[in-house]
Tab-separated table of C-alpha atoms in Angstrom:
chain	number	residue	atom	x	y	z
G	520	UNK	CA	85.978	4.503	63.012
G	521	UNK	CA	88.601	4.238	60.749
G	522	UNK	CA	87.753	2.549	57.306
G	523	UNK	CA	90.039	0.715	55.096
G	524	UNK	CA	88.656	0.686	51.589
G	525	UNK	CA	90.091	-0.001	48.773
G	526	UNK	CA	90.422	2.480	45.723
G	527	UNK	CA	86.982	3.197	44.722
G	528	UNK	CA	88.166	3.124	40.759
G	529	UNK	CA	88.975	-1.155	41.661
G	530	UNK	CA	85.204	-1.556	42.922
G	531	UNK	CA	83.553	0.636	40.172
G	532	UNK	CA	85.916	-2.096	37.817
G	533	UNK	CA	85.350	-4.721	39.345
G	534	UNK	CA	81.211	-4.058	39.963
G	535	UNK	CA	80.642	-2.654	36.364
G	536	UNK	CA	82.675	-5.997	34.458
G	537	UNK	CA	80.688	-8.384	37.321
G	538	UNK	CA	77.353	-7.155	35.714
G	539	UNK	CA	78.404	-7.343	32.580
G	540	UNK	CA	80.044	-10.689	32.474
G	541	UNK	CA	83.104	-8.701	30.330
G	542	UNK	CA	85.772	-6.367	30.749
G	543	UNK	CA	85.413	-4.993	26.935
G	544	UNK	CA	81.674	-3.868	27.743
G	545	UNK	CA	82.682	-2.274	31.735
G	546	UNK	CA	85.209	-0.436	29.600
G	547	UNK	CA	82.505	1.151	27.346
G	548	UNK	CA	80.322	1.840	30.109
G	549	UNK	CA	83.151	3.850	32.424
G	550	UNK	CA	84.802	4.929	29.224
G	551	UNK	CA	88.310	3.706	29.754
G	552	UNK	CA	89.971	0.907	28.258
G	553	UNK	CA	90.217	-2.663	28.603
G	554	UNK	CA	93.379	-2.845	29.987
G	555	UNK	CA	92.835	0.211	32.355
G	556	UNK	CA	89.636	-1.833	33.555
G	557	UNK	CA	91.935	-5.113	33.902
G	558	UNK	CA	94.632	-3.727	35.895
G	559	UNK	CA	92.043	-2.048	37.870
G	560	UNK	CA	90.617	-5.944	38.616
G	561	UNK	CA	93.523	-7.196	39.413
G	562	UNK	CA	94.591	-3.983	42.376
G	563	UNK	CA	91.350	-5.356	43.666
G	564	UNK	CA	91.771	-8.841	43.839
G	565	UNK	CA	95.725	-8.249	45.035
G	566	UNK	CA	94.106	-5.790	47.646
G	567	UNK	CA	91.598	-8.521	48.687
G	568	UNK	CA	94.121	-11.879	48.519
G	569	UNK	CA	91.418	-13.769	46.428
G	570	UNK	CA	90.577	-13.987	42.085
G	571	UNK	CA	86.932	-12.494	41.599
G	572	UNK	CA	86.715	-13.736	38.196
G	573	UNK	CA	88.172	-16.562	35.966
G	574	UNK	CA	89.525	-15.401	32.585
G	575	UNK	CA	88.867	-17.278	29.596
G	576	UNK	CA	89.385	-16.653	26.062
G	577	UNK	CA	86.927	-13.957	25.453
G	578	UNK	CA	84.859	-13.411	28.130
G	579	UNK	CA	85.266	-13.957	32.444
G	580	UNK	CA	83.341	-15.630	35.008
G	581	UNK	CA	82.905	-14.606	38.297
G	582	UNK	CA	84.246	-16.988	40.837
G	583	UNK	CA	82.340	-17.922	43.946
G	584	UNK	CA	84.267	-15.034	45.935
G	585	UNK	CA	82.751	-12.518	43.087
G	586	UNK	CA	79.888	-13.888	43.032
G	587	UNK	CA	79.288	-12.884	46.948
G	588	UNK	CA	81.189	-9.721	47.085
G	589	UNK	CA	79.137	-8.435	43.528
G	590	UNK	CA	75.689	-7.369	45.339
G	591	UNK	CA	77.172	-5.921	47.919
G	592	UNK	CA	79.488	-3.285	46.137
G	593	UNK	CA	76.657	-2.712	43.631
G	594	UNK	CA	74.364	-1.754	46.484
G	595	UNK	CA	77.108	0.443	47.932
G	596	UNK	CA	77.621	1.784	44.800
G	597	UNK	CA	73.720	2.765	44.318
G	598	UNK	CA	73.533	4.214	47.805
G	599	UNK	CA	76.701	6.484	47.158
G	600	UNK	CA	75.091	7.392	44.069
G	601	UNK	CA	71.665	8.350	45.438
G	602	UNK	CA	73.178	10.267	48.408
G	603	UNK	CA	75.074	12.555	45.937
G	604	UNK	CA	72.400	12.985	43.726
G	605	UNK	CA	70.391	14.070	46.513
G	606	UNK	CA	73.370	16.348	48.072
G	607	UNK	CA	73.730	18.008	44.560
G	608	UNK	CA	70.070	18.491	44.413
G	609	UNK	CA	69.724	20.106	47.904
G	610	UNK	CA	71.814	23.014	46.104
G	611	UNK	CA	70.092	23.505	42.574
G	612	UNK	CA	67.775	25.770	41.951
G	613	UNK	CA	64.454	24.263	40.703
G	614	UNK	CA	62.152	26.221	38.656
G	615	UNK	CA	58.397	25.261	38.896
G	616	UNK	CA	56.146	26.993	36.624
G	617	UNK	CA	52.776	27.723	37.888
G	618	UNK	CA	49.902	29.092	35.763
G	619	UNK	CA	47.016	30.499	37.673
G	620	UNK	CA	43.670	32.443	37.670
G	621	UNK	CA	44.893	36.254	37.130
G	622	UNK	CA	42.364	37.303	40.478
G	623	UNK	CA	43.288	35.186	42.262
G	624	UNK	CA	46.784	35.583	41.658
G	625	UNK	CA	46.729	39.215	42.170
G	626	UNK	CA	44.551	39.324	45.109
G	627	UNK	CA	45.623	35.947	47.087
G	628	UNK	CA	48.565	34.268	45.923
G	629	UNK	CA	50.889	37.182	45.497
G	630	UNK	CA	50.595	38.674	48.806
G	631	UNK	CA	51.696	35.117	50.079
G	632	UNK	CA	54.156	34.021	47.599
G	633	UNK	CA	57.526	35.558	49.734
G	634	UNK	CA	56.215	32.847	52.561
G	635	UNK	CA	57.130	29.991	50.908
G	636	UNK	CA	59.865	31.738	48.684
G	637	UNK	CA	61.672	31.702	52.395
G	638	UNK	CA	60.447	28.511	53.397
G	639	UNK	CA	62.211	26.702	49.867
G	640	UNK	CA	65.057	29.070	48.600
G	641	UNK	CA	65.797	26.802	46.266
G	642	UNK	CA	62.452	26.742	44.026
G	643	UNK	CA	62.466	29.292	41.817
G	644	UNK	CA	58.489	30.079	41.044
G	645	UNK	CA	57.644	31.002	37.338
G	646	UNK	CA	54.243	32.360	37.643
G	647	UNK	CA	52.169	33.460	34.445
G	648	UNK	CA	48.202	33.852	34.949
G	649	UNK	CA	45.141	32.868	32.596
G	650	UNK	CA	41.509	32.389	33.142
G	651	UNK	CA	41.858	29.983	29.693
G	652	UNK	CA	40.725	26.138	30.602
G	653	UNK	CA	42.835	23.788	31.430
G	654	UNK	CA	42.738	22.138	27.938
G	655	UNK	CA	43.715	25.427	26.851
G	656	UNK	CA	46.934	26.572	28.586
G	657	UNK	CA	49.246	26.604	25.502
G	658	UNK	CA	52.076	27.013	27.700
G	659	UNK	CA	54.178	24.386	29.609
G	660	UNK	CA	53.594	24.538	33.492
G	661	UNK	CA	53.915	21.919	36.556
G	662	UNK	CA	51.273	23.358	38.457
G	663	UNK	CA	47.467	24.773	37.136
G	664	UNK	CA	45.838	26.750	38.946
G	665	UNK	CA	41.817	26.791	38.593
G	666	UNK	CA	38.153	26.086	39.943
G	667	UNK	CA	36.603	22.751	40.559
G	668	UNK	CA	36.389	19.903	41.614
G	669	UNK	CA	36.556	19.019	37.755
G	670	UNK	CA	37.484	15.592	36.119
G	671	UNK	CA	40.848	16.043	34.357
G	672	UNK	CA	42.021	13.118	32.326
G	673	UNK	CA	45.796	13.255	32.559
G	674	UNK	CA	46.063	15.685	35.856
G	675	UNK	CA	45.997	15.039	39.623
G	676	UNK	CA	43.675	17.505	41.556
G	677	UNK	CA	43.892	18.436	44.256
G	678	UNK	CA	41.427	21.309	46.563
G	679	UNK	CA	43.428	23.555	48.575
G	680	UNK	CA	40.377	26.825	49.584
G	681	UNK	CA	36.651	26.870	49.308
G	682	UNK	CA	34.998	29.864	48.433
G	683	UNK	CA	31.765	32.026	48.609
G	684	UNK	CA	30.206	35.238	47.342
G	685	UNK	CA	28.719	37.673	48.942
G	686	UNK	CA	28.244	41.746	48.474
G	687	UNK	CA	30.854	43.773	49.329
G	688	UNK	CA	31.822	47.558	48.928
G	689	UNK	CA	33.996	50.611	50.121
G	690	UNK	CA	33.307	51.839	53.561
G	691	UNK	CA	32.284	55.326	51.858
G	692	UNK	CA	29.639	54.221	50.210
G	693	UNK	CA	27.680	54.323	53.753
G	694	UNK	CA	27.798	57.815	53.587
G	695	UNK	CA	25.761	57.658	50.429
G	696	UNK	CA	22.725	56.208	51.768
G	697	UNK	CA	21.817	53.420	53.721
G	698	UNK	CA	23.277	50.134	53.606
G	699	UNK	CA	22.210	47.159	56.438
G	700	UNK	CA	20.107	44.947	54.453
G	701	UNK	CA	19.420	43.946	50.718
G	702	UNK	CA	16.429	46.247	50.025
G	703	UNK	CA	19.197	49.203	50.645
G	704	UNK	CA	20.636	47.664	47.277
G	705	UNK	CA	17.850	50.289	45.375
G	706	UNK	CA	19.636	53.480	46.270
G	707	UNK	CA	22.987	52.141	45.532
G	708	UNK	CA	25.353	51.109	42.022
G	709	UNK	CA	25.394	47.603	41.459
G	710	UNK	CA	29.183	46.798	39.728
G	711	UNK	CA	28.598	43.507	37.576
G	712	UNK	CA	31.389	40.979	35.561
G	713	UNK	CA	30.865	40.668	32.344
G	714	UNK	CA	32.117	36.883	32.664
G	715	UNK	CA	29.716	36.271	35.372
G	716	UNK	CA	26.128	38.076	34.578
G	717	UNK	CA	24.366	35.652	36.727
G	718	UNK	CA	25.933	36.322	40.157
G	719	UNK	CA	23.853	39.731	41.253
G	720	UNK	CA	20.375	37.982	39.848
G	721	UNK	CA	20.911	34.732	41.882
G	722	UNK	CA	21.740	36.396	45.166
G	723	UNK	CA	18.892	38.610	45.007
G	724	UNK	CA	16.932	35.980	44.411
G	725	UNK	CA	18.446	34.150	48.061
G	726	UNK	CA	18.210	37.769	49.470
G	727	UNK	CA	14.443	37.890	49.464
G	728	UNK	CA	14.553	41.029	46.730
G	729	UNK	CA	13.978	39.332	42.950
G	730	UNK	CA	12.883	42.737	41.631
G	731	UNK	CA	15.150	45.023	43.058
G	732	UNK	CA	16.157	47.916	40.794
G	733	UNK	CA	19.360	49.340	41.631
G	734	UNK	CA	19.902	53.125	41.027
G	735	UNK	CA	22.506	52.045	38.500
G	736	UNK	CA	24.508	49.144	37.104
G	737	UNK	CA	27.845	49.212	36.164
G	738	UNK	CA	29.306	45.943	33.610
G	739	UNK	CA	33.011	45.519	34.194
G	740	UNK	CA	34.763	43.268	31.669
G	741	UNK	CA	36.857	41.173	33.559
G	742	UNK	CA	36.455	40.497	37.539
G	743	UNK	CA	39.532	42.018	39.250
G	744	UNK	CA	38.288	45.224	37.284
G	745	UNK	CA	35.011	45.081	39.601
G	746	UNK	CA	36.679	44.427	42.658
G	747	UNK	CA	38.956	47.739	41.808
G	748	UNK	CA	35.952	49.258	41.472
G	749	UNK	CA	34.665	48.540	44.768
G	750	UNK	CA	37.556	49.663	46.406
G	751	UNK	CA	37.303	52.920	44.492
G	752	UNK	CA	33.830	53.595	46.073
G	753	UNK	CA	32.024	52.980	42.378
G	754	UNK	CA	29.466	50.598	43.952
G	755	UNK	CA	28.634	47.203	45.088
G	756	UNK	CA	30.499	43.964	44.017
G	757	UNK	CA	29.549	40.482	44.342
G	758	UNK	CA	32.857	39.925	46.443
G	759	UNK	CA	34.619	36.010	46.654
G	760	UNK	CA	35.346	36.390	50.266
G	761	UNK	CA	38.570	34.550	49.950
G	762	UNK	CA	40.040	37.059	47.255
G	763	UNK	CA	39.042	40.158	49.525
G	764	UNK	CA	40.027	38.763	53.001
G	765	UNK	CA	43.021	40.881	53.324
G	766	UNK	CA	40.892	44.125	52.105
G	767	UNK	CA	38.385	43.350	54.774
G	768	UNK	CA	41.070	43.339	57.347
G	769	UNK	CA	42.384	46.043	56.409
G	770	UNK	CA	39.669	48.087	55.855
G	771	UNK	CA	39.489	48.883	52.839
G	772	UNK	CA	36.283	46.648	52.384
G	773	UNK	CA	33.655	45.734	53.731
G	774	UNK	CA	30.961	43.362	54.052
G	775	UNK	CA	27.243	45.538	54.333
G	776	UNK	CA	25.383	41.822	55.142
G	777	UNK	CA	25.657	39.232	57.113
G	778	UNK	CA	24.221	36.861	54.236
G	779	UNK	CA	22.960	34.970	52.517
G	780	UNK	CA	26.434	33.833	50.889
G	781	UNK	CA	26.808	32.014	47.457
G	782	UNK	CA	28.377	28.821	46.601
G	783	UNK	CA	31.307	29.053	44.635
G	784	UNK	CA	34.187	27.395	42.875
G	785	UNK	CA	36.516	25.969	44.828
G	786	UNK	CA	40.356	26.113	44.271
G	787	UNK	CA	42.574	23.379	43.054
G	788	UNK	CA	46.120	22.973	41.975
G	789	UNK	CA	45.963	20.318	38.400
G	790	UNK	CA	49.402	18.362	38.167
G	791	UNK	CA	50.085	16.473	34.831
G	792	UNK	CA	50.384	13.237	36.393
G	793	UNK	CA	53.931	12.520	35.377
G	794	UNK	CA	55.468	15.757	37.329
G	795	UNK	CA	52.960	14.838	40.773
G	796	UNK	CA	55.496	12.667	42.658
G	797	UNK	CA	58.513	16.039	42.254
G	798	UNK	CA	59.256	16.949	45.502
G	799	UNK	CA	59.323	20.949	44.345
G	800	UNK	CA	55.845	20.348	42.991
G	801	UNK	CA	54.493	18.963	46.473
G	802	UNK	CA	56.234	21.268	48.271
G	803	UNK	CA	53.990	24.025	46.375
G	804	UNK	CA	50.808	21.877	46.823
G	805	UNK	CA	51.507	21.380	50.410
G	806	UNK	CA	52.076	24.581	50.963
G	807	UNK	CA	48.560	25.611	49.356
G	808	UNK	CA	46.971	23.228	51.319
G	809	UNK	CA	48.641	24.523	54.785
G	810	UNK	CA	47.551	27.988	54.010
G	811	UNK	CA	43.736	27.430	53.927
């Protein structure tokens, strides 16, 4: 369908003076000058065969004709406006900084990262890792990645995987010496956290064995440390089963127990709640959540 228009300068004129009630301040506004904003008026009104605003001394009134046509260019205006913003976004490259838990980043959310890197080419992911609170994080990010459910003034959270604990070791380590149930535990290397002393004593405890005394421990200072451990044969971790999925798949882990499991932590992405409504930041939440 053919449209006839006329020049699109004449209705920004015309639609910028109408809200202002004055040509001097729809000059400012489009940064022309009076007169450019006047003869652009008057094209309009010649184009249409009608006045759209009386002139007085100082100032101009819209006439009734103005006063009808006003709303509508204005909301034509706004909707050309909104589609180009939107066409100009489609094309920019958004950066969304994301600060997570450095296990789980290494052991979970790298591996999957290139999914939705081809799923939304146009987010560019800044990812820096911290086990630091949230309270803590000294640098700026969109996204926070840590355990909860936790009450954060300030933050929408959200839970995207549960988790447990349970032992977990290197296949070779069955060649050691039995390993089918907990009382096996006594012939083997228990590999502890340093940030987490209590894990090993509490499923013990679930396991039926209290007292068990390993034939050695081994205190790892931070977690991923332990879980390298493992998969270098050194002993037994306490394993988050979501952070050694993929190594139980493949084989490089295993699980000597059925159970008992542990509670644990679940995941959760923490939003400052003025970023939670940007579409690059759901599209990262969304995407956590459609992974579990």
């Amino acid at each position: 369908m053919h449209r006839r228009l006329p020049p699109l300068n004449a209705l920004k004129a015309f639609e910028a003076a109408g809200r202002h009630a004055s040509f001097t301040l729809a000059a400012e506004e489009l940064r022309v000058t009076h007169g450019a904003v006047s003869r652009h008026v008057q094209t309009l009104e010649a184009w249409l065969g009608t006045p759209l605003f009386e002139r007085h001394n100082r100032r101009v009134v819209l006439t009734e004709a103005g006063r009808s046509y006003l709303p509508e260019i204005g909301a034509a205006l706004d909707r050309m406006a909104l589609a180009t913003a939107r066409q100009v976004e489609r094309g920019r490259t958004q950066i969304l900084h994301v600060n997570a838990l450095a296990t789980f980043t290494l052991r979970w959310l790298i591996p999957r990262l290139s999914l939705f890197q081809r799923a939304n080419p146009t987010i560019e992911i800044r990812l820096t890792t911290s086990n630091v609170p949230l309270a803590r994080i000294v640098e700026p990010f969109d996204i926070a990645i840590r355990g909860g459910p936790d009450a954060r003034p300030g933050f929408v959270g959200r839970q995207f995987l549960t988790e447990r604990r349970i032992p977990v070791c290197s296949p070779i380590l069955r060649q050691h010496g039995p390993l089918a149930e907990p009382g096996d535990l006594i012939g083997h290397t228990l590999l502890h956290s340093a940030t987490m002393p209590e894990v090993w004593p509490h499923w013990l405890q679930a396991a039926g064995v209290p007292h068990l005394n390993p034939q050695a421990s081994v205190t790892l200072e931070h977690f991923y440390l332990t879980l390298q451990a493992a998969l270098d044969g050194l002993g037994v971790a306490m394993g988050p089963e979501r952070l050694i999925a993929d190594d139980v798949a493949a084989g490089r882990l295993i699980l000597p127990f059925d159970g008992p499991t542990l509670p644990a932590r679940c995941y959760h992405t923490y939003v400052p709640e003025a970023l939670a409504d940007q579409a690059a930041v759901r599209a990262f939440c969304d995407w956590l959540s459609n992974l579990s």
